[in-house]
Amino acid sequence: LLGWNARMLLRVKHLLKQKNKVEMCKELGLYPRMFEQILQYTHRFKKGEILVLLDELLKSDSDIKSGMLPATVIERLIVRMCF
């Protein structure tokens, strides 16, 4: 779920330069209310911050699949997201 949200933020941020809200909503397959919520959050993050978050999510996923305790990985992810 976090990965989906981060990818949506990145896609909306990219599409803002190219399309209007109605076109973006259709292309992303989102209901207008969901799109508006994502749009609000899009303005709070820089592109680089979203990319760092996606990288951290990828590392966390890999760590869990490599056998690390999920609780430890999630705790570390939360700490990294806060700083």
PDB file of N, CA and C in Angstrom:
ATOM      1  N   LEU A   1       0.821  -1.198   0.000  1.00  0.00           N
ATOM      2  CA  LEU A   1       0.000   0.000   0.000  1.00  0.00           C
ATOM      3  C   LEU A   1       0.864   1.261   0.000  1.00  0.00           C
ATOM      4  N   LEU A   2       1.930   1.265   0.791  1.00  0.00           N
ATOM      5  CA  LEU A   2       2.826   2.421   0.796  1.00  0.00           C
ATOM      6  C   LEU A   2       3.470   2.614  -0.572  1.00  0.00           C
ATOM      7  N   GLY A   3       3.863   1.514  -1.187  1.00  0.00           N
ATOM      8  CA  GLY A   3       4.473   1.587  -2.512  1.00  0.00           C
ATOM      9  C   GLY A   3       3.512   2.152  -3.539  1.00  0.00           C
ATOM     10  N   TRP A   4       2.268   1.706  -3.496  1.00  0.00           N
ATOM     11  CA  TRP A   4       1.264   2.204  -4.433  1.00  0.00           C
ATOM     12  C   TRP A   4       1.082   3.711  -4.262  1.00  0.00           C
ATOM     13  N   ASN A   5       0.977   4.141  -3.006  1.00  0.00           N
ATOM     14  CA  ASN A   5       0.798   5.573  -2.744  1.00  0.00           C
ATOM     15  C   ASN A   5       1.988   6.385  -3.241  1.00  0.00           C
ATOM     16  N   ALA A   6       3.183   5.905  -2.989  1.00  0.00           N
ATOM     17  CA  ALA A   6       4.381   6.622  -3.432  1.00  0.00           C
ATOM     18  C   ALA A   6       4.441   6.683  -4.956  1.00  0.00           C
ATOM     19  N   ARG A   7       4.114   5.576  -5.616  1.00  0.00           N
ATOM     20  CA  ARG A   7       4.115   5.579  -7.091  1.00  0.00           C
ATOM     21  C   ARG A   7       3.051   6.516  -7.649  1.00  0.00           C
ATOM     22  N   MET A   8       1.885   6.545  -7.016  1.00  0.00           N
ATOM     23  CA  MET A   8       0.829   7.473  -7.455  1.00  0.00           C
ATOM     24  C   MET A   8       1.258   8.922  -7.280  1.00  0.00           C
ATOM     25  N   LEU A   9       1.884   9.230  -6.159  1.00  0.00           N
ATOM     26  CA  LEU A   9       2.374  10.594  -5.945  1.00  0.00           C
ATOM     27  C   LEU A   9       3.335  10.993  -7.061  1.00  0.00           C
ATOM     28  N   LEU A  10       4.220  10.098  -7.400  1.00  0.00           N
ATOM     29  CA  LEU A  10       5.200  10.370  -8.449  1.00  0.00           C
ATOM     30  C   LEU A  10       4.527  10.532  -9.809  1.00  0.00           C
ATOM     31  N   ARG A  11       3.576   9.671 -10.109  1.00  0.00           N
ATOM     32  CA  ARG A  11       2.872   9.759 -11.406  1.00  0.00           C
ATOM     33  C   ARG A  11       2.068  11.052 -11.513  1.00  0.00           C
ATOM     34  N   VAL A  12       1.356  11.407 -10.436  1.00  0.00           N
ATOM     35  CA  VAL A  12       0.558  12.638 -10.460  1.00  0.00           C
ATOM     36  C   VAL A  12       1.473  13.842 -10.602  1.00  0.00           C
ATOM     37  N   LYS A  13       2.577  13.853  -9.881  1.00  0.00           N
ATOM     38  CA  LYS A  13       3.519  14.956  -9.959  1.00  0.00           C
ATOM     39  C   LYS A  13       4.018  15.119 -11.397  1.00  0.00           C
ATOM     40  N   HIS A  14       4.286  14.014 -12.055  1.00  0.00           N
ATOM     41  CA  HIS A  14       4.752  14.048 -13.448  1.00  0.00           C
ATOM     42  C   HIS A  14       3.644  14.522 -14.400  1.00  0.00           C
ATOM     43  N   LEU A  15       2.449  13.993 -14.213  1.00  0.00           N
ATOM     44  CA  LEU A  15       1.347  14.323 -15.122  1.00  0.00           C
ATOM     45  C   LEU A  15       0.834  15.751 -14.954  1.00  0.00           C
ATOM     46  N   LEU A  16       1.076  16.366 -13.805  1.00  0.00           N
ATOM     47  CA  LEU A  16       0.610  17.739 -13.580  1.00  0.00           C
ATOM     48  C   LEU A  16       1.138  18.694 -14.639  1.00  0.00           C
ATOM     49  N   LYS A  17       2.293  18.384 -15.176  1.00  0.00           N
ATOM     50  CA  LYS A  17       2.924  19.239 -16.184  1.00  0.00           C
ATOM     51  C   LYS A  17       2.356  19.012 -17.577  1.00  0.00           C
ATOM     52  N   GLN A  18       1.595  17.933 -17.751  1.00  0.00           N
ATOM     53  CA  GLN A  18       1.170  17.543 -19.089  1.00  0.00           C
ATOM     54  C   GLN A  18      -0.341  17.536 -19.316  1.00  0.00           C
ATOM     55  N   LYS A  19      -1.107  17.282 -18.277  1.00  0.00           N
ATOM     56  CA  LYS A  19      -2.549  17.061 -18.470  1.00  0.00           C
ATOM     57  C   LYS A  19      -3.365  17.812 -17.441  1.00  0.00           C
ATOM     58  N   ASN A  20      -4.663  17.934 -17.739  1.00  0.00           N
ATOM     59  CA  ASN A  20      -5.561  18.542 -16.755  1.00  0.00           C
ATOM     60  C   ASN A  20      -6.056  17.457 -15.792  1.00  0.00           C
ATOM     61  N   LYS A  21      -6.778  17.877 -14.777  1.00  0.00           N
ATOM     62  CA  LYS A  21      -7.206  16.954 -13.724  1.00  0.00           C
ATOM     63  C   LYS A  21      -8.086  15.824 -14.246  1.00  0.00           C
ATOM     64  N   VAL A  22      -9.007  16.137 -15.145  1.00  0.00           N
ATOM     65  CA  VAL A  22      -9.916  15.110 -15.670  1.00  0.00           C
ATOM     66  C   VAL A  22      -9.129  14.057 -16.445  1.00  0.00           C
ATOM     67  N   GLU A  23      -8.191  14.497 -17.276  1.00  0.00           N
ATOM     68  CA  GLU A  23      -7.373  13.560 -18.052  1.00  0.00           C
ATOM     69  C   GLU A  23      -6.507  12.694 -17.139  1.00  0.00           C
ATOM     70  N   MET A  24      -5.929  13.311 -16.108  1.00  0.00           N
ATOM     71  CA  MET A  24      -5.097  12.548 -15.177  1.00  0.00           C
ATOM     72  C   MET A  24      -5.916  11.492 -14.445  1.00  0.00           C
ATOM     73  N   CYS A  25      -7.092  11.881 -14.014  1.00  0.00           N
ATOM     74  CA  CYS A  25      -7.971  10.981 -13.278  1.00  0.00           C
ATOM     75  C   CYS A  25      -8.295   9.750 -14.128  1.00  0.00           C
ATOM     76  N   LYS A  26      -8.610   9.976 -15.395  1.00  0.00           N
ATOM     77  CA  LYS A  26      -8.921   8.866 -16.301  1.00  0.00           C
ATOM     78  C   LYS A  26      -7.700   7.989 -16.534  1.00  0.00           C
ATOM     79  N   GLU A  27      -6.560   8.624 -16.811  1.00  0.00           N
ATOM     80  CA  GLU A  27      -5.348   7.862 -17.103  1.00  0.00           C
ATOM     81  C   GLU A  27      -4.913   7.006 -15.916  1.00  0.00           C
ATOM     82  N   LEU A  28      -5.075   7.523 -14.727  1.00  0.00           N
ATOM     83  CA  LEU A  28      -4.658   6.804 -13.523  1.00  0.00           C
ATOM     84  C   LEU A  28      -5.716   5.817 -13.039  1.00  0.00           C
ATOM     85  N   GLY A  29      -6.934   5.929 -13.565  1.00  0.00           N
ATOM     86  CA  GLY A  29      -8.008   5.027 -13.157  1.00  0.00           C
ATOM     87  C   GLY A  29      -8.479   5.264 -11.735  1.00  0.00           C
ATOM     88  N   LEU A  30      -8.490   6.530 -11.328  1.00  0.00           N
ATOM     89  CA  LEU A  30      -8.874   6.875  -9.961  1.00  0.00           C
ATOM     90  C   LEU A  30     -10.225   7.575  -9.933  1.00  0.00           C
ATOM     91  N   TYR A  31     -10.948   7.357  -8.853  1.00  0.00           N
ATOM     92  CA  TYR A  31     -12.165   8.125  -8.632  1.00  0.00           C
ATOM     93  C   TYR A  31     -11.756   9.560  -8.298  1.00  0.00           C
ATOM     94  N   PRO A  32     -12.591  10.530  -8.650  1.00  0.00           N
ATOM     95  CA  PRO A  32     -12.226  11.930  -8.400  1.00  0.00           C
ATOM     96  C   PRO A  32     -11.826  12.231  -6.961  1.00  0.00           C
ATOM     97  N   ARG A  33     -12.529  11.658  -6.001  1.00  0.00           N
ATOM     98  CA  ARG A  33     -12.192  11.931  -4.591  1.00  0.00           C
ATOM     99  C   ARG A  33     -10.801  11.401  -4.240  1.00  0.00           C
ATOM    100  N   MET A  34     -10.488  10.194  -4.674  1.00  0.00           N
ATOM    101  CA  MET A  34      -9.170   9.611  -4.418  1.00  0.00           C
ATOM    102  C   MET A  34      -8.086  10.442  -5.111  1.00  0.00           C
ATOM    103  N   PHE A  35      -8.367  10.857  -6.330  1.00  0.00           N
ATOM    104  CA  PHE A  35      -7.412  11.685  -7.060  1.00  0.00           C
ATOM    105  C   PHE A  35      -7.138  12.990  -6.311  1.00  0.00           C
ATOM    106  N   GLU A  36      -8.166  13.639  -5.811  1.00  0.00           N
ATOM    107  CA  GLU A  36      -8.001  14.902  -5.091  1.00  0.00           C
ATOM    108  C   GLU A  36      -7.165  14.716  -3.825  1.00  0.00           C
ATOM    109  N   GLN A  37      -7.360  13.600  -3.142  1.00  0.00           N
ATOM    110  CA  GLN A  37      -6.563  13.325  -1.942  1.00  0.00           C
ATOM    111  C   GLN A  37      -5.088  13.165  -2.297  1.00  0.00           C
ATOM    112  N   ILE A  38      -4.813  12.415  -3.339  1.00  0.00           N
ATOM    113  CA  ILE A  38      -3.428  12.223  -3.774  1.00  0.00           C
ATOM    114  C   ILE A  38      -2.837  13.550  -4.238  1.00  0.00           C
ATOM    115  N   LEU A  39      -3.624  14.332  -4.948  1.00  0.00           N
ATOM    116  CA  LEU A  39      -3.157  15.630  -5.435  1.00  0.00           C
ATOM    117  C   LEU A  39      -2.740  16.541  -4.285  1.00  0.00           C
ATOM    118  N   GLN A  40      -3.489  16.519  -3.197  1.00  0.00           N
ATOM    119  CA  GLN A  40      -3.140  17.331  -2.028  1.00  0.00           C
ATOM    120  C   GLN A  40      -1.777  16.929  -1.471  1.00  0.00           C
ATOM    121  N   TYR A  41      -1.537  15.634  -1.395  1.00  0.00           N
ATOM    122  CA  TYR A  41      -0.262  15.155  -0.861  1.00  0.00           C
ATOM    123  C   TYR A  41       0.897  15.399  -1.830  1.00  0.00           C
ATOM    124  N   THR A  42       0.599  15.432  -3.111  1.00  0.00           N
ATOM    125  CA  THR A  42       1.638  15.636  -4.114  1.00  0.00           C
ATOM    126  C   THR A  42       2.394  16.935  -3.870  1.00  0.00           C
ATOM    127  N   HIS A  43       1.698  17.955  -3.440  1.00  0.00           N
ATOM    128  CA  HIS A  43       2.325  19.257  -3.228  1.00  0.00           C
ATOM    129  C   HIS A  43       3.205  19.284  -1.983  1.00  0.00           C
ATOM    130  N   ARG A  44       3.079  18.298  -1.137  1.00  0.00           N
ATOM    131  CA  ARG A  44       3.860  18.258   0.109  1.00  0.00           C
ATOM    132  C   ARG A  44       5.234  17.617  -0.062  1.00  0.00           C
ATOM    133  N   PHE A  45       5.437  16.912  -1.160  1.00  0.00           N
ATOM    134  CA  PHE A  45       6.678  16.176  -1.368  1.00  0.00           C
ATOM    135  C   PHE A  45       7.386  16.623  -2.634  1.00  0.00           C
ATOM    136  N   LYS A  46       8.710  16.665  -2.552  1.00  0.00           N
ATOM    137  CA  LYS A  46       9.521  16.898  -3.740  1.00  0.00           C
ATOM    138  C   LYS A  46       9.727  15.558  -4.432  1.00  0.00           C
ATOM    139  N   LYS A  47       9.995  15.618  -5.724  1.00  0.00           N
ATOM    140  CA  LYS A  47      10.200  14.391  -6.489  1.00  0.00           C
ATOM    141  C   LYS A  47      11.297  13.533  -5.867  1.00  0.00           C
ATOM    142  N   GLY A  48      12.391  14.157  -5.459  1.00  0.00           N
ATOM    143  CA  GLY A  48      13.503  13.414  -4.855  1.00  0.00           C
ATOM    144  C   GLY A  48      13.103  12.697  -3.586  1.00  0.00           C
ATOM    145  N   GLU A  49      12.246  13.314  -2.788  1.00  0.00           N
ATOM    146  CA  GLU A  49      11.784  12.686  -1.549  1.00  0.00           C
ATOM    147  C   GLU A  49      10.959  11.438  -1.842  1.00  0.00           C
ATOM    148  N   ILE A  50      10.139  11.511  -2.880  1.00  0.00           N
ATOM    149  CA  ILE A  50       9.317  10.348  -3.255  1.00  0.00           C
ATOM    150  C   ILE A  50      10.214   9.222  -3.749  1.00  0.00           C
ATOM    151  N   LEU A  51      11.234   9.570  -4.532  1.00  0.00           N
ATOM    152  CA  LEU A  51      12.155   8.553  -5.042  1.00  0.00           C
ATOM    153  C   LEU A  51      12.927   7.883  -3.900  1.00  0.00           C
ATOM    154  N   VAL A  52      13.327   8.654  -2.904  1.00  0.00           N
ATOM    155  CA  VAL A  52      14.012   8.076  -1.733  1.00  0.00           C
ATOM    156  C   VAL A  52      13.071   7.130  -0.996  1.00  0.00           C
ATOM    157  N   LEU A  53      11.817   7.530  -0.836  1.00  0.00           N
ATOM    158  CA  LEU A  53      10.835   6.670  -0.175  1.00  0.00           C
ATOM    159  C   LEU A  53      10.662   5.356  -0.939  1.00  0.00           C
ATOM    160  N   LEU A  54      10.558   5.436  -2.260  1.00  0.00           N
ATOM    161  CA  LEU A  54      10.420   4.218  -3.064  1.00  0.00           C
ATOM    162  C   LEU A  54      11.640   3.315  -2.902  1.00  0.00           C
ATOM    163  N   ASP A  55      12.817   3.914  -2.846  1.00  0.00           N
ATOM    164  CA  ASP A  55      14.038   3.140  -2.648  1.00  0.00           C
ATOM    165  C   ASP A  55      14.028   2.450  -1.283  1.00  0.00           C
ATOM    166  N   GLU A  56      13.616   3.168  -0.253  1.00  0.00           N
ATOM    167  CA  GLU A  56      13.538   2.589   1.094  1.00  0.00           C
ATOM    168  C   GLU A  56      12.518   1.454   1.142  1.00  0.00           C
ATOM    169  N   LEU A  57      11.408   1.614   0.460  1.00  0.00           N
ATOM    170  CA  LEU A  57      10.402   0.552   0.411  1.00  0.00           C
ATOM    171  C   LEU A  57      10.952  -0.693  -0.284  1.00  0.00           C
ATOM    172  N   LEU A  58      11.684  -0.486  -1.355  1.00  0.00           N
ATOM    173  CA  LEU A  58      12.290  -1.597  -2.080  1.00  0.00           C
ATOM    174  C   LEU A  58      13.292  -2.336  -1.192  1.00  0.00           C
ATOM    175  N   LYS A  59      14.133  -1.584  -0.482  1.00  0.00           N
ATOM    176  CA  LYS A  59      15.101  -2.204   0.432  1.00  0.00           C
ATOM    177  C   LYS A  59      14.385  -2.990   1.538  1.00  0.00           C
ATOM    178  N   SER A  60      13.332  -2.405   2.078  1.00  0.00           N
ATOM    179  CA  SER A  60      12.585  -3.074   3.147  1.00  0.00           C
ATOM    180  C   SER A  60      11.941  -4.368   2.656  1.00  0.00           C
ATOM    181  N   ASP A  61      11.373  -4.317   1.466  1.00  0.00           N
ATOM    182  CA  ASP A  61      10.762  -5.508   0.884  1.00  0.00           C
ATOM    183  C   ASP A  61      11.804  -6.607   0.699  1.00  0.00           C
ATOM    184  N   SER A  62      12.949  -6.228   0.183  1.00  0.00           N
ATOM    185  CA  SER A  62      14.033  -7.180  -0.027  1.00  0.00           C
ATOM    186  C   SER A  62      14.518  -7.762   1.301  1.00  0.00           C
ATOM    187  N   ASP A  63      14.647  -6.920   2.320  1.00  0.00           N
ATOM    188  CA  ASP A  63      15.095  -7.388   3.634  1.00  0.00           C
ATOM    189  C   ASP A  63      14.127  -8.409   4.229  1.00  0.00           C
ATOM    190  N   ILE A  64      12.834  -8.150   4.108  1.00  0.00           N
ATOM    191  CA  ILE A  64      11.828  -9.088   4.632  1.00  0.00           C
ATOM    192  C   ILE A  64      11.902 -10.411   3.877  1.00  0.00           C
ATOM    193  N   LYS A  65      12.039 -10.324   2.565  1.00  0.00           N
ATOM    194  CA  LYS A  65      12.106 -11.547   1.755  1.00  0.00           C
ATOM    195  C   LYS A  65      13.415 -12.301   1.967  1.00  0.00           C
ATOM    196  N   SER A  66      14.423 -11.601   2.498  1.00  0.00           N
ATOM    197  CA  SER A  66      15.711 -12.234   2.785  1.00  0.00           C
ATOM    198  C   SER A  66      15.750 -12.858   4.174  1.00  0.00           C
ATOM    199  N   GLY A  67      14.668 -12.723   4.926  1.00  0.00           N
ATOM    200  CA  GLY A  67      14.581 -13.394   6.207  1.00  0.00           C
ATOM    201  C   GLY A  67      14.662 -12.509   7.438  1.00  0.00           C
ATOM    202  N   MET A  68      14.806 -11.211   7.261  1.00  0.00           N
ATOM    203  CA  MET A  68      14.817 -10.330   8.429  1.00  0.00           C
ATOM    204  C   MET A  68      13.424 -10.301   9.049  1.00  0.00           C
ATOM    205  N   LEU A  69      13.380 -10.040  10.334  1.00  0.00           N
ATOM    206  CA  LEU A  69      12.096  -9.964  11.023  1.00  0.00           C
ATOM    207  C   LEU A  69      11.294  -8.769  10.500  1.00  0.00           C
ATOM    208  N   PRO A  70      10.066  -9.004  10.051  1.00  0.00           N
ATOM    209  CA  PRO A  70       9.257  -7.911   9.509  1.00  0.00           C
ATOM    210  C   PRO A  70       9.095  -6.737  10.470  1.00  0.00           C
ATOM    211  N   ALA A  71       8.912  -7.008  11.749  1.00  0.00           N
ATOM    212  CA  ALA A  71       8.728  -5.923  12.715  1.00  0.00           C
ATOM    213  C   ALA A  71       9.950  -5.021  12.766  1.00  0.00           C
ATOM    214  N   THR A  72      11.124  -5.611  12.698  1.00  0.00           N
ATOM    215  CA  THR A  72      12.370  -4.837  12.713  1.00  0.00           C
ATOM    216  C   THR A  72      12.501  -3.994  11.454  1.00  0.00           C
ATOM    217  N   VAL A  73      12.182  -4.588  10.323  1.00  0.00           N
ATOM    218  CA  VAL A  73      12.282  -3.885   9.046  1.00  0.00           C
ATOM    219  C   VAL A  73      11.295  -2.718   8.995  1.00  0.00           C
ATOM    220  N   ILE A  74      10.079  -2.955   9.429  1.00  0.00           N
ATOM    221  CA  ILE A  74       9.059  -1.904   9.420  1.00  0.00           C
ATOM    222  C   ILE A  74       9.443  -0.773  10.365  1.00  0.00           C
ATOM    223  N   GLU A  75       9.966  -1.130  11.535  1.00  0.00           N
ATOM    224  CA  GLU A  75      10.398  -0.104  12.486  1.00  0.00           C
ATOM    225  C   GLU A  75      11.504   0.765  11.882  1.00  0.00           C
ATOM    226  N   ARG A  76      12.460   0.119  11.241  1.00  0.00           N
ATOM    227  CA  ARG A  76      13.552   0.854  10.593  1.00  0.00           C
ATOM    228  C   ARG A  76      13.013   1.738   9.463  1.00  0.00           C
ATOM    229  N   LEU A  77      12.063   1.236   8.707  1.00  0.00           N
ATOM    230  CA  LEU A  77      11.465   2.021   7.629  1.00  0.00           C
ATOM    231  C   LEU A  77      10.766   3.255   8.172  1.00  0.00           C
ATOM    232  N   ILE A  78      10.024   3.084   9.238  1.00  0.00           N
ATOM    233  CA  ILE A  78       9.316   4.238   9.837  1.00  0.00           C
ATOM    234  C   ILE A  78      10.305   5.283  10.309  1.00  0.00           C
ATOM    235  N   VAL A  79      11.372   4.850  10.946  1.00  0.00           N
ATOM    236  CA  VAL A  79      12.378   5.801  11.415  1.00  0.00           C
ATOM    237  C   VAL A  79      12.997   6.543  10.234  1.00  0.00           C
ATOM    238  N   ARG A  80      13.318   5.838   9.167  1.00  0.00           N
ATOM    239  CA  ARG A  80      13.914   6.475   7.988  1.00  0.00           C
ATOM    240  C   ARG A  80      12.947   7.430   7.300  1.00  0.00           C
ATOM    241  N   MET A  81      11.666   7.089   7.325  1.00  0.00           N
ATOM    242  CA  MET A  81      10.675   7.966   6.699  1.00  0.00           C
ATOM    243  C   MET A  81      10.519   9.289   7.469  1.00  0.00           C
ATOM    244  N   CYS A  82      10.787   9.241   8.752  1.00  0.00           N
ATOM    245  CA  CYS A  82      10.632  10.436   9.586  1.00  0.00           C
ATOM    246  C   CYS A  82      11.809  11.402   9.459  1.00  0.00           C
ATOM    247  N   PHE A  83      12.928  10.916   8.955  1.00  0.00           N
ATOM    248  CA  PHE A  83      14.110  11.770   8.859  1.00  0.00           C
ATOM    249  C   PHE A  83      14.511  11.894   7.459  1.00  0.00           C
TER     250      PHE A  83
END
